[in-house]
PDB file of C-alpha atoms in Angstrom:
ATOM      1  CA  MET S   1      -5.505   3.181 -13.967  1.00  0.00           C
ATOM      2  CA  GLU S   2      -6.249   5.666 -11.149  1.00  0.00           C
ATOM      3  CA  ILE S   3      -5.314   4.960  -7.545  1.00  0.00           C
ATOM      4  CA  GLN S   4      -7.202   6.926  -4.852  1.00  0.00           C
ATOM      5  CA  ARG S   5      -6.368   7.082  -1.077  1.00  0.00           C
ATOM      6  CA  ASP S   6      -9.140   7.340   1.568  1.00  0.00           C
ATOM      7  CA  ASP S   7      -8.200   7.706   5.442  1.00  0.00           C
ATOM      8  CA  ASN S   8     -10.286   8.303   8.380  1.00  0.00           C
ATOM      9  CA  GLY S   9      -7.283   9.171  10.735  1.00  0.00           C
ATOM     10  CA  LYS S  10      -7.326   5.368  12.226  1.00  0.00           C
ATOM     11  CA  LYS S  11      -7.228   3.383   9.120  1.00  0.00           C
ATOM     12  CA  GLY S  12      -7.240   4.008   5.308  1.00  0.00           C
ATOM     13  CA  GLN S  13      -6.923   2.481   2.030  1.00  0.00           C
ATOM     14  CA  PHE S  14      -5.561   2.791  -1.476  1.00  0.00           C
ATOM     15  CA  SER S  15      -7.738   1.578  -4.116  1.00  0.00           C
ATOM     16  CA  ALA S  16      -7.132   0.923  -7.688  1.00  0.00           C
ATOM     17  CA  TRP S  17      -9.535   1.718 -10.614  1.00  0.00           C
ATOM     18  CA  VAL S  18      -9.829   0.610 -14.150  1.00  0.00           C
ATOM     19  CA  ASP S  19     -12.375   2.159 -16.464  1.00  0.00           C
ATOM     20  CA  GLY S  20     -14.465   2.986 -13.392  1.00  0.00           C
ATOM     21  CA  GLU S  21     -14.321  -0.526 -11.906  1.00  0.00           C
ATOM     22  CA  GLU S  22     -12.662  -1.069  -8.668  1.00  0.00           C
ATOM     23  CA  ALA S  23      -9.776  -3.459  -9.580  1.00  0.00           C
ATOM     24  CA  GLY S  24      -8.056  -3.995  -5.999  1.00  0.00           C
ATOM     25  CA  LEU S  25      -7.398  -2.453  -2.711  1.00  0.00           C
ATOM     26  CA  MET S  26      -4.633  -2.296   0.004  1.00  0.00           C
ATOM     27  CA  THR S  27      -5.532  -1.408   3.577  1.00  0.00           C
ATOM     28  CA  TYR S  28      -3.482   0.005   6.329  1.00  0.00           C
ATOM     29  CA  THR S  29      -3.679   1.081   9.854  1.00  0.00           C
ATOM     30  CA  TRP S  30      -1.920   3.965  11.588  1.00  0.00           C
ATOM     31  CA  ALA S  31       0.602   2.953  14.274  1.00  0.00           C
ATOM     32  CA  GLY S  32       1.257   6.473  15.619  1.00  0.00           C
ATOM     33  CA  ASP S  33       2.035   9.615  13.761  1.00  0.00           C
ATOM     34  CA  HIS S  34       4.725   8.493  11.524  1.00  0.00           C
ATOM     35  CA  LYS S  35       4.137   4.976  10.872  1.00  0.00           C
ATOM     36  CA  PHE S  36       1.394   2.923   9.072  1.00  0.00           C
ATOM     37  CA  ILE S  37       1.038  -0.800   8.857  1.00  0.00           C
ATOM     38  CA  ILE S  38      -0.019  -2.361   5.542  1.00  0.00           C
ATOM     39  CA  ASP S  39      -2.356  -5.296   6.533  1.00  0.00           C
ATOM     40  CA  HIS S  40      -4.211  -6.542   3.430  1.00  0.00           C
ATOM     41  CA  THR S  41      -3.929  -6.440  -0.071  1.00  0.00           C
ATOM     42  CA  GLU S  42      -6.211  -7.928  -2.787  1.00  0.00           C
ATOM     43  CA  VAL S  43      -6.905  -7.614  -6.265  1.00  0.00           C
ATOM     44  CA  LYS S  44     -10.176  -8.812  -8.070  1.00  0.00           C
ATOM     45  CA  PRO S  45      -9.509 -12.050 -10.374  1.00  0.00           C
ATOM     46  CA  ASP S  46     -10.330 -10.227 -13.278  1.00  0.00           C
ATOM     47  CA  PHE S  47      -7.391  -8.001 -13.018  1.00  0.00           C
ATOM     48  CA  SER S  48      -5.042 -10.587 -11.650  1.00  0.00           C
ATOM     49  CA  GLY S  49      -1.488 -10.739 -13.049  1.00  0.00           C
ATOM     50  CA  LYS S  50      -1.418  -7.072 -14.407  1.00  0.00           C
ATOM     51  CA  GLY S  51       0.585  -5.494 -11.527  1.00  0.00           C
ATOM     52  CA  ILE S  52      -2.307  -3.845  -9.828  1.00  0.00           C
ATOM     53  CA  GLY S  53      -0.968  -5.176  -6.326  1.00  0.00           C
ATOM     54  CA  LYS S  54       2.552  -3.657  -6.774  1.00  0.00           C
ATOM     55  CA  GLN S  55       1.194  -0.464  -8.033  1.00  0.00           C
ATOM     56  CA  LEU S  56      -1.120  -0.169  -4.897  1.00  0.00           C
ATOM     57  CA  VAL S  57       2.233  -0.990  -2.732  1.00  0.00           C
ATOM     58  CA  MET S  58       4.146   1.702  -4.549  1.00  0.00           C
ATOM     59  CA  ALA S  59       1.489   4.200  -4.053  1.00  0.00           C
ATOM     60  CA  ALA S  60       2.026   3.643  -0.138  1.00  0.00           C
ATOM     61  CA  VAL S  61       5.854   4.171  -0.573  1.00  0.00           C
ATOM     62  CA  ALA S  62       5.296   7.486  -2.625  1.00  0.00           C
ATOM     63  CA  PHE S  63       2.872   8.500   0.123  1.00  0.00           C
ATOM     64  CA  ALA S  64       5.263   7.643   2.861  1.00  0.00           C
ATOM     65  CA  ARG S  65       8.167   9.412   1.041  1.00  0.00           C
ATOM     66  CA  GLU S  66       6.091  12.631   0.527  1.00  0.00           C
ATOM     67  CA  ASN S  67       5.023  12.656   4.154  1.00  0.00           C
ATOM     68  CA  ASN S  68       8.091  11.507   5.879  1.00  0.00           C
ATOM     69  CA  LEU S  69       6.461   8.178   6.948  1.00  0.00           C
ATOM     70  CA  LYS S  70       7.643   4.559   7.641  1.00  0.00           C
ATOM     71  CA  ILE S  71       5.653   1.405   6.687  1.00  0.00           C
ATOM     72  CA  LEU S  72       5.373  -1.729   8.485  1.00  0.00           C
ATOM     73  CA  PRO S  73       4.301  -4.275   5.774  1.00  0.00           C
ATOM     74  CA  LEU S  74       2.487  -7.070   7.700  1.00  0.00           C
ATOM     75  CA  CYS S  75       0.408  -8.098   4.482  1.00  0.00           C
ATOM     76  CA  PRO S  76       2.104 -10.946   3.135  1.00  0.00           C
ATOM     77  CA  TYR S  77       1.754  -9.670  -0.400  1.00  0.00           C
ATOM     78  CA  ALA S  78       3.397  -6.214   0.547  1.00  0.00           C
ATOM     79  CA  LYS S  79       5.990  -7.988   2.625  1.00  0.00           C
ATOM     80  CA  GLN S  80       7.112  -9.837  -0.616  1.00  0.00           C
ATOM     81  CA  VAL S  81       7.343  -6.698  -2.282  1.00  0.00           C
ATOM     82  CA  PHE S  82       9.462  -4.759   0.189  1.00  0.00           C
ATOM     83  CA  GLU S  83      11.624  -7.961   0.139  1.00  0.00           C
ATOM     84  CA  ARG S  84      12.181  -8.033  -3.590  1.00  0.00           C
ATOM     85  CA  THR S  85      12.622  -4.193  -4.016  1.00  0.00           C
ATOM     86  CA  PRO S  86      15.663  -2.759  -2.511  1.00  0.00           C
ATOM     87  CA  ASP S  87      15.110   0.653  -3.659  1.00  0.00           C
ATOM     88  CA  ILE S  88      12.137   1.192  -1.170  1.00  0.00           C
ATOM     89  CA  GLN S  89      13.849   0.261   2.023  1.00  0.00           C
ATOM     90  CA  ASP S  90      14.037   3.843   2.903  1.00  0.00           C
ATOM     91  CA  VAL S  91      10.460   3.719   3.999  1.00  0.00           C
ATOM     92  CA  ARG S  92      10.351   0.335   5.890  1.00  0.00           C
ATOM     93  CA  TYR S  93      10.058   0.326   9.340  1.00  0.00           C
ATOM     94  CA  ARG S  94      12.492  -1.718  11.268  1.00  0.00           C
TER      95      ARG S  94
END
């Protein structure tokens, strides 16, 4: 699986690709220079149950850590990942 990030300066997305097919995507919106909001995560039905959604969230966490950013997870799925994963709280905006 490959994860790509696209960003236009206001909004962006992380997309997951498996064998050339888009398997899922997670969108975000910038909220200032040092914070972004994860607002939507979806995985295509054919790829459900394979951990792709969590890998998208973890890609956002890695991006936030590399760039000294914070994440506000408003998407219910991303919020659940943050609530269940204690070791990513360093990038959660409170």
